mmCIF file of C-alpha atoms in Angstrom:
data_model
loop_
_atom_site.group_PDB
_atom_site.id
_atom_site.type_symbol
_atom_site.label_atom_id
_atom_site.label_comp_id
_atom_site.label_asym_id
_atom_site.label_seq_id
_atom_site.Cartn_x
_atom_site.Cartn_y
_atom_site.Cartn_z
ATOM 1 C CA MET T 1 -12.260 2.363 20.424
ATOM 2 C CA SER T 2 -11.235 5.941 21.214
ATOM 3 C CA LEU T 3 -8.830 7.997 19.139
ATOM 4 C CA LYS T 4 -6.447 8.339 22.103
ATOM 5 C CA LYS T 5 -6.313 4.565 22.555
ATOM 6 C CA ILE T 6 -5.592 4.076 18.860
ATOM 7 C CA GLU T 7 -2.730 6.581 19.006
ATOM 8 C CA LYS T 8 -1.316 5.008 22.190
ATOM 9 C CA ASN T 9 -0.995 1.583 20.572
ATOM 10 C CA ARG T 10 0.852 2.761 17.473
ATOM 11 C CA ILE T 11 4.528 2.210 16.690
ATOM 12 C CA PHE T 12 6.028 5.629 15.965
ATOM 13 C CA GLY T 13 8.751 4.423 13.584
ATOM 14 C CA LEU T 14 6.151 2.721 11.417
ATOM 15 C CA ASP T 15 4.111 5.930 11.502
ATOM 16 C CA ILE T 16 7.160 7.646 10.032
ATOM 17 C CA MET T 17 7.210 5.142 7.175
ATOM 18 C CA ARG T 18 3.484 5.519 6.579
ATOM 19 C CA THR T 19 3.662 9.320 6.659
ATOM 20 C CA PHE T 20 6.633 9.429 4.299
ATOM 21 C CA ALA T 21 4.838 7.048 1.936
ATOM 22 C CA ILE T 22 1.646 9.112 1.679
ATOM 23 C CA LEU T 23 3.582 12.384 1.377
ATOM 24 C CA ALA T 24 5.633 10.832 -1.445
ATOM 25 C CA VAL T 25 2.435 9.756 -3.211
ATOM 26 C CA MET T 26 0.876 13.196 -2.839
ATOM 27 C CA PHE T 27 4.066 14.939 -3.923
ATOM 28 C CA GLY T 28 4.057 12.848 -7.087
ATOM 29 C CA HIS T 29 0.435 13.805 -7.751
ATOM 30 C CA SER T 30 0.834 17.492 -6.900
ATOM 31 C CA ILE T 31 3.694 18.197 -9.310
ATOM 32 C CA PHE T 32 1.345 17.547 -12.223
ATOM 33 C CA PHE T 33 -0.091 21.016 -11.582
ATOM 34 C CA LEU T 34 3.291 22.568 -12.415
ATOM 35 C CA PRO T 35 4.394 23.711 -15.876
ATOM 36 C CA THR T 36 6.060 20.927 -17.871
ATOM 37 C CA SER T 37 9.568 22.409 -17.648
ATOM 38 C CA ILE T 38 9.402 22.578 -13.838
ATOM 39 C CA LYS T 39 7.506 19.314 -13.470
ATOM 40 C CA ASP T 40 10.223 17.392 -15.316
ATOM 41 C CA GLN T 41 12.830 18.646 -12.854
ATOM 42 C CA PHE T 42 10.797 17.558 -9.817
ATOM 43 C CA HIS T 43 9.841 14.219 -11.347
ATOM 44 C CA ALA T 44 13.297 12.812 -10.628
ATOM 45 C CA PHE T 45 12.642 13.229 -6.883
ATOM 46 C CA VAL T 46 9.416 11.194 -6.853
ATOM 47 C CA ILE T 47 9.763 8.180 -4.534
ATOM 48 C CA ASP T 48 7.621 5.050 -4.872
ATOM 49 C CA GLY T 49 5.461 5.616 -1.809
ATOM 50 C CA VAL T 50 3.007 2.880 -2.740
ATOM 51 C CA ASN T 51 5.684 0.199 -2.499
ATOM 52 C CA ILE T 52 6.489 1.427 1.008
ATOM 53 C CA PHE T 53 2.808 0.946 1.830
ATOM 54 C CA PHE T 54 2.906 -2.554 0.320
ATOM 55 C CA VAL T 55 5.901 -3.735 2.327
ATOM 56 C CA LEU T 56 4.638 -2.117 5.525
ATOM 57 C CA SER T 57 1.203 -3.665 5.031
ATOM 58 C CA GLY T 58 2.754 -7.095 4.504
ATOM 59 C CA PHE T 59 4.832 -6.622 7.654
ATOM 60 C CA LEU T 60 1.831 -5.705 9.795
ATOM 61 C CA ILE T 61 -0.572 -8.239 8.307
ATOM 62 C CA GLY T 62 2.055 -10.989 8.403
ATOM 63 C CA GLY T 63 2.557 -10.335 12.106
ATOM 64 C CA ILE T 64 -1.181 -10.616 12.753
ATOM 65 C CA LEU T 65 -1.374 -13.885 10.790
ATOM 66 C CA ILE T 66 1.571 -15.443 12.625
ATOM 67 C CA ARG T 67 0.121 -14.539 16.026
ATOM 68 C CA ASP T 68 -3.377 -15.716 15.077
ATOM 69 C CA PHE T 69 -2.319 -18.987 13.454
ATOM 70 C CA GLU T 70 0.069 -19.807 16.298
ATOM 71 C CA LYS T 71 -2.942 -19.935 18.596
ATOM 72 C CA LYS T 72 -5.233 -21.867 16.279
ATOM 73 C CA LYS T 73 -5.282 -22.695 12.560
ATOM 74 C CA THR T 74 -8.992 -22.793 11.739
ATOM 75 C CA ILE T 75 -11.499 -21.357 9.265
ATOM 76 C CA LYS T 76 -12.935 -19.274 12.094
ATOM 77 C CA VAL T 77 -9.574 -17.578 12.664
ATOM 78 C CA LEU T 78 -9.367 -16.869 8.933
ATOM 79 C CA PHE T 79 -12.858 -15.342 8.850
ATOM 80 C CA ASN T 80 -12.054 -13.232 11.892
ATOM 81 C CA PHE T 81 -8.965 -11.943 10.113
ATOM 82 C CA TRP T 82 -10.980 -11.032 7.026
ATOM 83 C CA ILE T 83 -13.634 -9.224 9.049
ATOM 84 C CA ARG T 84 -10.988 -7.177 10.867
ATOM 85 C CA ARG T 85 -9.365 -6.229 7.587
ATOM 86 C CA TRP T 86 -12.523 -5.504 5.627
ATOM 87 C CA PHE T 87 -14.079 -3.323 8.291
ATOM 88 C CA ARG T 88 -10.803 -1.413 8.263
ATOM 89 C CA THR T 89 -10.438 -0.966 4.490
ATOM 90 C CA LEU T 90 -13.719 -1.449 2.608
ATOM 91 C CA PRO T 91 -16.126 1.210 4.000
ATOM 92 C CA ASN T 92 -13.836 4.122 3.116
ATOM 93 C CA TYR T 93 -13.051 2.635 -0.270
ATOM 94 C CA PHE T 94 -16.679 1.972 -1.206
ATOM 95 C CA LEU T 95 -17.735 5.435 -0.019
ATOM 96 C CA ILE T 96 -15.204 7.191 -2.266
ATOM 97 C CA LEU T 97 -15.914 4.776 -5.123
ATOM 98 C CA ILE T 98 -19.656 5.518 -5.012
ATOM 99 C CA VAL T 99 -19.029 9.277 -4.841
ATOM 100 C CA LEU T 100 -16.749 9.080 -7.890
ATOM 101 C CA ILE T 101 -19.286 6.958 -9.806
ATOM 102 C CA LEU T 102 -22.000 9.536 -9.109
ATOM 103 C CA PHE T 103 -19.797 12.364 -10.335
ATOM 104 C CA SER T 104 -18.667 10.439 -13.415
ATOM 105 C CA SER T 105 -22.219 9.570 -14.482
ATOM 106 C CA ASN T 106 -22.329 12.810 -16.473
ATOM 107 C CA THR T 107 -19.177 12.050 -18.445
ATOM 108 C CA SER T 108 -19.093 10.460 -21.878
ATOM 109 C CA LYS T 109 -16.715 7.660 -20.857
ATOM 110 C CA GLU T 110 -18.100 4.303 -19.826
ATOM 111 C CA TYR T 111 -16.369 2.042 -17.335
ATOM 112 C CA SER T 112 -17.069 -1.376 -15.879
ATOM 113 C CA TYR T 113 -17.809 -0.091 -12.405
ATOM 114 C CA PHE T 114 -18.722 -3.570 -11.209
ATOM 115 C CA SER T 115 -15.073 -4.660 -11.465
ATOM 116 C CA TYR T 116 -14.161 -2.002 -8.883
ATOM 117 C CA PHE T 117 -16.490 -3.641 -6.369
ATOM 118 C CA THR T 118 -14.818 -7.013 -6.922
ATOM 119 C CA PHE T 119 -11.257 -5.638 -7.165
ATOM 120 C CA THR T 120 -10.809 -7.235 -10.582
ATOM 121 C CA GLU T 121 -10.310 -4.076 -12.646
ATOM 122 C CA ASN T 122 -6.553 -4.661 -12.782
ATOM 123 C CA PHE T 123 -6.163 -8.342 -11.933
ATOM 124 C CA PHE T 124 -4.855 -9.398 -15.349
ATOM 125 C CA TYR T 125 -5.461 -6.253 -17.392
ATOM 126 C CA PRO T 126 -4.204 -2.641 -17.478
ATOM 127 C CA MET T 127 -5.813 -0.324 -14.944
ATOM 128 C CA PRO T 128 -8.637 1.825 -16.425
ATOM 129 C CA ASP T 129 -8.482 5.627 -16.231
ATOM 130 C CA PHE T 130 -11.335 5.773 -13.726
ATOM 131 C CA PHE T 131 -10.254 5.922 -10.034
ATOM 132 C CA PRO T 132 -6.664 5.034 -11.040
ATOM 133 C CA GLU T 133 -5.311 5.034 -7.477
ATOM 134 C CA ALA T 134 -7.523 2.024 -6.697
ATOM 135 C CA TRP T 135 -4.952 -0.241 -8.364
ATOM 136 C CA SER T 136 -3.014 -0.679 -5.118
ATOM 137 C CA LEU T 137 -6.151 -1.453 -3.120
ATOM 138 C CA SER T 138 -6.938 -4.345 -5.473
ATOM 139 C CA ILE T 139 -3.486 -5.784 -4.850
ATOM 140 C CA GLU T 140 -3.875 -5.454 -1.085
ATOM 141 C CA GLU T 141 -7.361 -6.979 -1.014
ATOM 142 C CA TRP T 142 -6.288 -9.985 -3.093
ATOM 143 C CA PHE T 143 -3.306 -10.372 -0.794
ATOM 144 C CA TYR T 144 -5.679 -10.522 2.181
ATOM 145 C CA ILE T 145 -7.657 -13.277 0.453
ATOM 146 C CA ILE T 146 -4.934 -15.368 -1.172
ATOM 147 C CA VAL T 147 -2.132 -15.426 1.403
ATOM 148 C CA PRO T 148 -4.000 -16.302 4.651
ATOM 149 C CA SER T 149 -6.218 -18.890 2.935
ATOM 150 C CA SER T 150 -3.179 -20.454 1.211
ATOM 151 C CA ILE T 151 -1.272 -20.735 4.479
ATOM 152 C CA LEU T 152 -4.293 -22.287 6.201
ATOM 153 C CA LEU T 153 -4.748 -24.755 3.324
ATOM 154 C CA LEU T 154 -1.065 -25.684 3.414
ATOM 155 C CA SER T 155 -1.287 -26.275 7.154
ATOM 156 C CA TYR T 156 -4.021 -28.852 6.492
ATOM 157 C CA ILE T 157 -2.081 -30.503 3.658
ATOM 158 C CA PHE T 158 1.246 -30.573 5.500
ATOM 159 C CA LYS T 159 -0.008 -31.303 8.996
ATOM 160 C CA LYS T 160 3.393 -32.315 10.263
ATOM 161 C CA SER T 161 5.045 -29.080 9.149
ATOM 162 C CA SER T 162 5.400 -26.249 11.655
ATOM 163 C CA LEU T 163 3.841 -22.840 11.086
ATOM 164 C CA LYS T 164 7.378 -21.465 11.040
ATOM 165 C CA SER T 165 8.315 -23.679 8.079
ATOM 166 C CA LEU T 166 5.092 -22.897 6.233
ATOM 167 C CA PHE T 167 5.610 -19.140 6.489
ATOM 168 C CA LEU T 168 9.242 -19.402 5.453
ATOM 169 C CA TYR T 169 8.777 -21.556 2.367
ATOM 170 C CA TYR T 170 5.507 -19.945 1.313
ATOM 171 C CA SER T 171 6.827 -16.379 1.485
ATOM 172 C CA LEU T 172 10.017 -17.251 -0.392
ATOM 173 C CA SER T 173 8.017 -19.171 -3.003
ATOM 174 C CA ILE T 174 5.664 -16.232 -3.643
ATOM 175 C CA ILE T 175 8.604 -13.828 -3.960
ATOM 176 C CA PHE T 176 10.281 -16.135 -6.490
ATOM 177 C CA ILE T 177 7.100 -16.968 -8.445
ATOM 178 C CA PHE T 178 6.103 -13.350 -9.038
ATOM 179 C CA LEU T 179 9.617 -12.462 -10.134
ATOM 180 C CA ILE T 180 9.332 -15.246 -12.724
ATOM 181 C CA ILE T 181 5.889 -13.949 -13.779
ATOM 182 C CA ARG T 182 7.338 -10.500 -14.494
ATOM 183 C CA LEU T 183 10.281 -12.035 -16.327
ATOM 184 C CA GLU T 184 7.975 -14.154 -18.478
ATOM 185 C CA ARG T 185 5.801 -11.140 -19.283
ATOM 186 C CA TYR T 186 8.827 -9.020 -20.152
ATOM 187 C CA LEU T 187 10.147 -11.649 -22.563
ATOM 188 C CA HIS T 188 6.809 -12.205 -24.310
ATOM 189 C CA LEU T 189 5.185 -8.778 -24.256
ATOM 190 C CA GLU T 190 4.616 -7.722 -27.856
ATOM 191 C CA ILE T 191 3.928 -4.026 -27.361
ATOM 192 C CA PRO T 192 6.572 -1.249 -27.321
ATOM 193 C CA LYS T 193 8.254 -0.949 -23.938
ATOM 194 C CA GLY T 194 8.246 2.413 -22.195
ATOM 195 C CA PHE T 195 7.015 4.071 -19.009
ATOM 196 C CA ARG T 196 3.316 3.578 -19.817
ATOM 197 C CA THR T 197 3.886 -0.100 -20.612
ATOM 198 C CA TRP T 198 5.843 -0.534 -17.385
ATOM 199 C CA ASP T 199 3.149 1.250 -15.399
ATOM 200 C CA LEU T 200 0.106 -0.541 -16.831
ATOM 201 C CA TYR T 201 1.468 -4.041 -17.433
ATOM 202 C CA PHE T 202 3.986 -4.440 -14.601
ATOM 203 C CA ASN T 203 3.549 -1.808 -11.893
ATOM 204 C CA ARG T 204 -0.226 -1.750 -11.464
ATOM 205 C CA GLN T 205 -1.494 -5.289 -11.907
ATOM 206 C CA VAL T 206 -2.350 -7.780 -9.191
ATOM 207 C CA ILE T 207 -0.720 -10.680 -11.020
ATOM 208 C CA THR T 208 2.661 -8.899 -11.080
ATOM 209 C CA ARG T 209 2.834 -7.216 -7.663
ATOM 210 C CA LEU T 210 1.724 -9.487 -4.797
ATOM 211 C CA ASP T 211 5.347 -10.232 -3.952
ATOM 212 C CA SER T 212 5.888 -6.655 -2.746
ATOM 213 C CA LEU T 213 3.650 -7.341 0.240
ATOM 214 C CA MET T 214 5.260 -10.744 0.695
ATOM 215 C CA PHE T 215 8.610 -9.088 1.365
ATOM 216 C CA GLY T 216 6.925 -7.501 4.383
ATOM 217 C CA VAL T 217 5.640 -10.900 5.497
ATOM 218 C CA PHE T 218 9.134 -12.352 5.208
ATOM 219 C CA ALA T 219 10.498 -9.437 7.250
ATOM 220 C CA VAL T 220 8.049 -9.998 10.107
ATOM 221 C CA PHE T 221 8.808 -13.726 9.930
ATOM 222 C CA ILE T 222 12.458 -12.916 10.670
ATOM 223 C CA LYS T 223 11.456 -10.480 13.414
ATOM 224 C CA HIS T 224 9.135 -12.993 15.072
ATOM 225 C CA TYR T 225 11.347 -16.079 14.959
ATOM 226 C CA TYR T 226 14.844 -14.544 14.798
ATOM 227 C CA PRO T 227 14.610 -11.133 16.539
ATOM 228 C CA LYS T 228 18.357 -10.913 17.137
ATOM 229 C CA VAL T 229 18.989 -11.340 13.425
ATOM 230 C CA PHE T 230 16.250 -8.847 12.522
ATOM 231 C CA PHE T 231 17.606 -6.065 14.737
ATOM 232 C CA TYR T 232 21.318 -6.816 14.217
ATOM 233 C CA LYS T 233 23.190 -3.734 12.936
ATOM 234 C CA LYS T 234 19.859 -1.964 12.427
ATOM 235 C CA LYS T 235 21.472 1.443 11.790
ATOM 236 C CA LEU T 236 23.703 -0.011 9.105
ATOM 237 C CA LEU T 237 20.731 -1.805 7.556
ATOM 238 C CA PHE T 238 18.787 1.467 7.577
ATOM 239 C CA ALA T 239 21.575 3.266 5.711
ATOM 240 C CA LEU T 240 21.838 0.408 3.225
ATOM 241 C CA GLY T 241 18.065 0.456 2.742
ATOM 242 C CA LEU T 242 18.113 4.173 1.950
ATOM 243 C CA PHE T 243 20.904 3.639 -0.567
ATOM 244 C CA ILE T 244 19.006 0.815 -2.290
ATOM 245 C CA ILE T 245 15.795 2.868 -2.509
ATOM 246 C CA VAL T 246 17.578 5.935 -3.895
ATOM 247 C CA PHE T 247 19.550 3.794 -6.356
ATOM 248 C CA SER T 248 16.478 1.945 -7.611
ATOM 249 C CA GLN T 249 14.484 5.181 -7.932
ATOM 250 C CA TYR T 250 17.328 6.864 -9.835
ATOM 251 C CA TRP T 251 17.509 3.888 -12.166
ATOM 252 C CA ILE T 252 13.805 3.835 -12.890
ATOM 253 C CA HIS T 253 13.722 7.547 -13.684
ATOM 254 C CA ASN T 254 16.638 7.297 -16.089
ATOM 255 C CA THR T 255 16.221 4.088 -18.068
ATOM 256 C CA HIS T 256 13.719 1.516 -19.288
ATOM 257 C CA ASN T 257 15.256 -1.910 -19.518
ATOM 258 C CA PHE T 258 15.087 -5.409 -18.096
ATOM 259 C CA PHE T 259 15.893 -4.168 -14.592
ATOM 260 C CA ILE T 260 12.858 -1.948 -14.031
ATOM 261 C CA TYR T 261 10.376 -4.432 -15.529
ATOM 262 C CA THR T 262 11.487 -7.369 -13.413
ATOM 263 C CA ILE T 263 13.821 -7.060 -10.418
ATOM 264 C CA TYR T 264 13.259 -3.354 -9.652
ATOM 265 C CA PHE T 265 10.201 -4.226 -7.568
ATOM 266 C CA SER T 266 12.163 -6.840 -5.612
ATOM 267 C CA ILE T 267 15.195 -4.609 -5.070
ATOM 268 C CA ASN T 268 13.081 -1.660 -3.968
ATOM 269 C CA SER T 269 11.118 -3.891 -1.570
ATOM 270 C CA VAL T 270 14.363 -5.162 -0.033
ATOM 271 C CA GLY T 271 15.387 -1.543 0.520
ATOM 272 C CA VAL T 272 12.123 -0.810 2.325
ATOM 273 C CA VAL T 273 12.464 -3.945 4.474
ATOM 274 C CA LEU T 274 15.921 -2.846 5.616
ATOM 275 C CA LEU T 275 14.459 0.395 6.977
ATOM 276 C CA ILE T 276 12.068 -1.359 9.340
ATOM 277 C CA PRO T 277 14.381 -2.701 12.122
ATOM 278 C CA PHE T 278 15.781 0.739 12.962
ATOM 279 C CA LEU T 279 12.441 2.553 12.659
ATOM 280 C CA TYR T 280 10.619 -0.119 14.661
ATOM 281 C CA LYS T 281 12.709 0.741 17.718
ATOM 282 C CA LEU T 282 12.200 4.511 17.507
ATOM 283 C CA LYS T 283 10.363 6.014 20.430
ATOM 284 C CA SER T 284 7.614 8.578 19.995
ATOM 285 C CA CYS T 285 8.261 12.175 21.011
ATOM 286 C CA ALA T 286 4.642 12.936 21.832
ATOM 287 C CA ASN T 287 5.213 16.514 22.986
ATOM 288 C CA ASN T 288 7.084 17.503 19.846
ATOM 289 C CA SER T 289 4.976 19.252 17.174
ATOM 290 C CA ILE T 290 6.822 17.464 14.353
ATOM 291 C CA CYS T 291 6.131 14.078 15.933
ATOM 292 C CA LYS T 292 2.481 14.997 16.397
ATOM 293 C CA PHE T 293 2.294 15.959 12.735
ATOM 294 C CA ILE T 294 3.867 12.654 11.679
ATOM 295 C CA SER T 295 1.484 10.636 13.830
ATOM 296 C CA TYR T 296 -1.536 12.584 12.607
ATOM 297 C CA ILE T 297 -0.692 12.261 8.910
ATOM 298 C CA SER T 298 -0.099 8.550 9.485
ATOM 299 C CA LEU T 299 -3.563 8.233 11.051
ATOM 300 C CA ILE T 300 -5.312 9.866 8.089
ATOM 301 C CA SER T 301 -3.002 8.377 5.445
ATOM 302 C CA TYR T 302 -5.553 5.862 4.137
ATOM 303 C CA SER T 303 -8.178 8.566 3.691
ATOM 304 C CA LEU T 304 -5.566 10.827 2.104
ATOM 305 C CA TYR T 305 -4.678 8.131 -0.396
ATOM 306 C CA LEU T 306 -8.302 7.623 -1.374
ATOM 307 C CA VAL T 307 -9.289 11.273 -1.834
ATOM 308 C CA ASN T 308 -6.257 13.177 -3.100
ATOM 309 C CA LEU T 309 -6.182 12.253 -6.776
ATOM 310 C CA SER T 310 -9.562 11.480 -8.335
ATOM 311 C CA LEU T 311 -11.756 13.379 -5.876
ATOM 312 C CA VAL T 312 -9.687 16.426 -4.935
ATOM 313 C CA SER T 313 -7.519 16.855 -8.016
ATOM 314 C CA GLY T 314 -9.824 15.384 -10.648
ATOM 315 C CA ILE T 315 -13.168 16.785 -9.503
ATOM 316 C CA ILE T 316 -12.896 19.569 -6.898
ATOM 317 C CA ILE T 317 -9.882 21.434 -8.276
ATOM 318 C CA SER T 318 -11.009 20.880 -11.875
ATOM 319 C CA TYR T 319 -14.290 22.569 -10.968
ATOM 320 C CA ILE T 320 -12.512 25.496 -9.253
ATOM 321 C CA ASN T 321 -10.234 25.890 -12.278
ATOM 322 C CA GLN T 322 -13.251 26.799 -14.386
ATOM 323 C CA TYR T 323 -13.228 30.109 -12.540
ATOM 324 C CA TYR T 324 -9.597 30.528 -11.552
ATOM 325 C CA SER T 325 -6.465 28.561 -12.301
ATOM 326 C CA SER T 326 -2.883 28.924 -11.118
ATOM 327 C CA PRO T 327 -0.306 26.126 -10.751
ATOM 328 C CA TYR T 328 0.830 27.116 -7.277
ATOM 329 C CA PHE T 329 -2.681 27.973 -6.110
ATOM 330 C CA ASN T 330 -3.765 24.527 -7.308
ATOM 331 C CA ILE T 331 -0.997 22.878 -5.302
ATOM 332 C CA PHE T 332 -2.103 24.803 -2.208
ATOM 333 C CA LEU T 333 -5.688 23.707 -2.800
ATOM 334 C CA PHE T 334 -4.589 20.115 -3.443
ATOM 335 C CA TRP T 335 -2.804 19.735 -0.111
ATOM 336 C CA GLY T 336 -5.233 21.806 1.942
ATOM 337 C CA ILE T 337 -8.457 20.239 0.669
ATOM 338 C CA SER T 338 -7.000 16.714 0.764
ATOM 339 C CA ILE T 339 -5.967 17.041 4.412
ATOM 340 C CA LEU T 340 -9.266 18.697 5.373
ATOM 341 C CA ILE T 341 -11.477 16.051 3.748
ATOM 342 C CA SER T 342 -9.292 13.224 5.058
ATOM 343 C CA SER T 343 -9.419 14.566 8.605
ATOM 344 C CA VAL T 344 -13.216 14.704 8.527
ATOM 345 C CA LEU T 345 -13.459 11.327 6.816
ATOM 346 C CA TYR T 346 -11.123 9.688 9.305
ATOM 347 C CA LYS T 347 -12.820 11.047 12.428
ATOM 348 C CA TYR T 348 -16.463 10.764 11.411
ATOM 349 C CA PHE T 349 -16.472 7.765 9.082
ATOM 350 C CA GLU T 350 -13.303 5.664 9.144
ATOM 351 C CA ILE T 351 -13.103 5.249 12.925
ATOM 352 C CA PRO T 352 -16.843 4.582 13.433
ATOM 353 C CA THR T 353 -17.022 2.015 10.638
ATOM 354 C CA THR T 354 -13.840 0.316 11.819
ATOM 355 C CA ASN T 355 -15.287 0.073 15.308
ATOM 356 C CA LEU T 356 -18.390 -1.671 13.973
ATOM 357 C CA ARG T 357 -16.398 -4.903 13.916
ATOM 358 C CA ASP T 358 -16.346 -4.821 17.719
ATOM 359 C CA LYS T 359 -20.134 -5.119 17.697
ATOM 360 C CA ILE T 360 -19.830 -8.387 15.802
ATOM 361 C CA LYS T 361 -17.093 -9.809 17.992
ATOM 362 C CA ALA T 362 -14.357 -8.453 20.228
ATOM 363 C CA PHE T 363 -11.425 -8.430 17.850
ATOM 364 C CA LYS T 364 -7.994 -7.592 19.053
ATOM 365 C CA ASN T 365 -6.363 -4.354 18.044
ATOM 366 C CA ASP T 366 -4.379 -4.224 14.797
ATOM 367 C CA TYR T 367 -4.172 -0.467 14.269
ATOM 368 C CA ARG T 368 -0.395 -0.375 14.460
#
């Protein structure tokens, strides 16, 4: 599949969400180069870009599942879904993982690298220091396994139930169950509560975060079966979504209580969902340089996510800093090298490996 065809089939408003999400992630990583006094001031403006990715991923994947299962609910359809997803996500991930393992072989720390190949490094336990950004990929990969297979299994158990009913009750059940899991963990956790506890035991574990993607699934369920409801007052919903996101981010940066350990993730996900109807209808302005930038960053966003922290910041810039170090020079290097590597990786590795799935079977496009 050509690059032009990929770009043509994209939804510009969702590209905006994806671009904002990766820029928010990179902004949060780049401020760590700044002196502590300045970094603390910027920290309050860090937005949870990963949760935007989660909800958006659930929205896109949920749409694919609904369309696929409406045609036929079989094991073959499920396997086809997995192949499409894994050819899209795994090659890039494994490439960066292997590179990082090779570079870390000279360090004194020892990690269970095998768990990174099975996406179990943070299933029940705190995320290790090695390749820390991989925490979100574990959550996404387990979502790809658990949710489609569960829906298919339920369709066999409840043969008389419609796919519409299955998606509705399953998505709401997952959202409720994971909220209860976080509540139960909050009430029984015996270690001091603080940002690190929140981050390692609530924010970055598979068992506490699958519901974030499920909010996206629920959103696309509404769009698919009740489009008039989904797009009703979309500008008002967009404004409300922005307010909810800003409010939840302000709260999390200024307090550590019951709210941020339990319902913060749900509230923030609702805010992201409310942005989608308005953005979904936005038309691309292909001849505008800003729009081209947004679309391009969206295209390389997955590669950017994989390389910016451990590879660029942790290895490349750390090596350069042995000879010269400056906070603002480091930030320039961080953004420039990340975009350069991601551009090369996207064009010469991500697209070719993604297209390999077409040699196995002609899968329909899900690049949007």
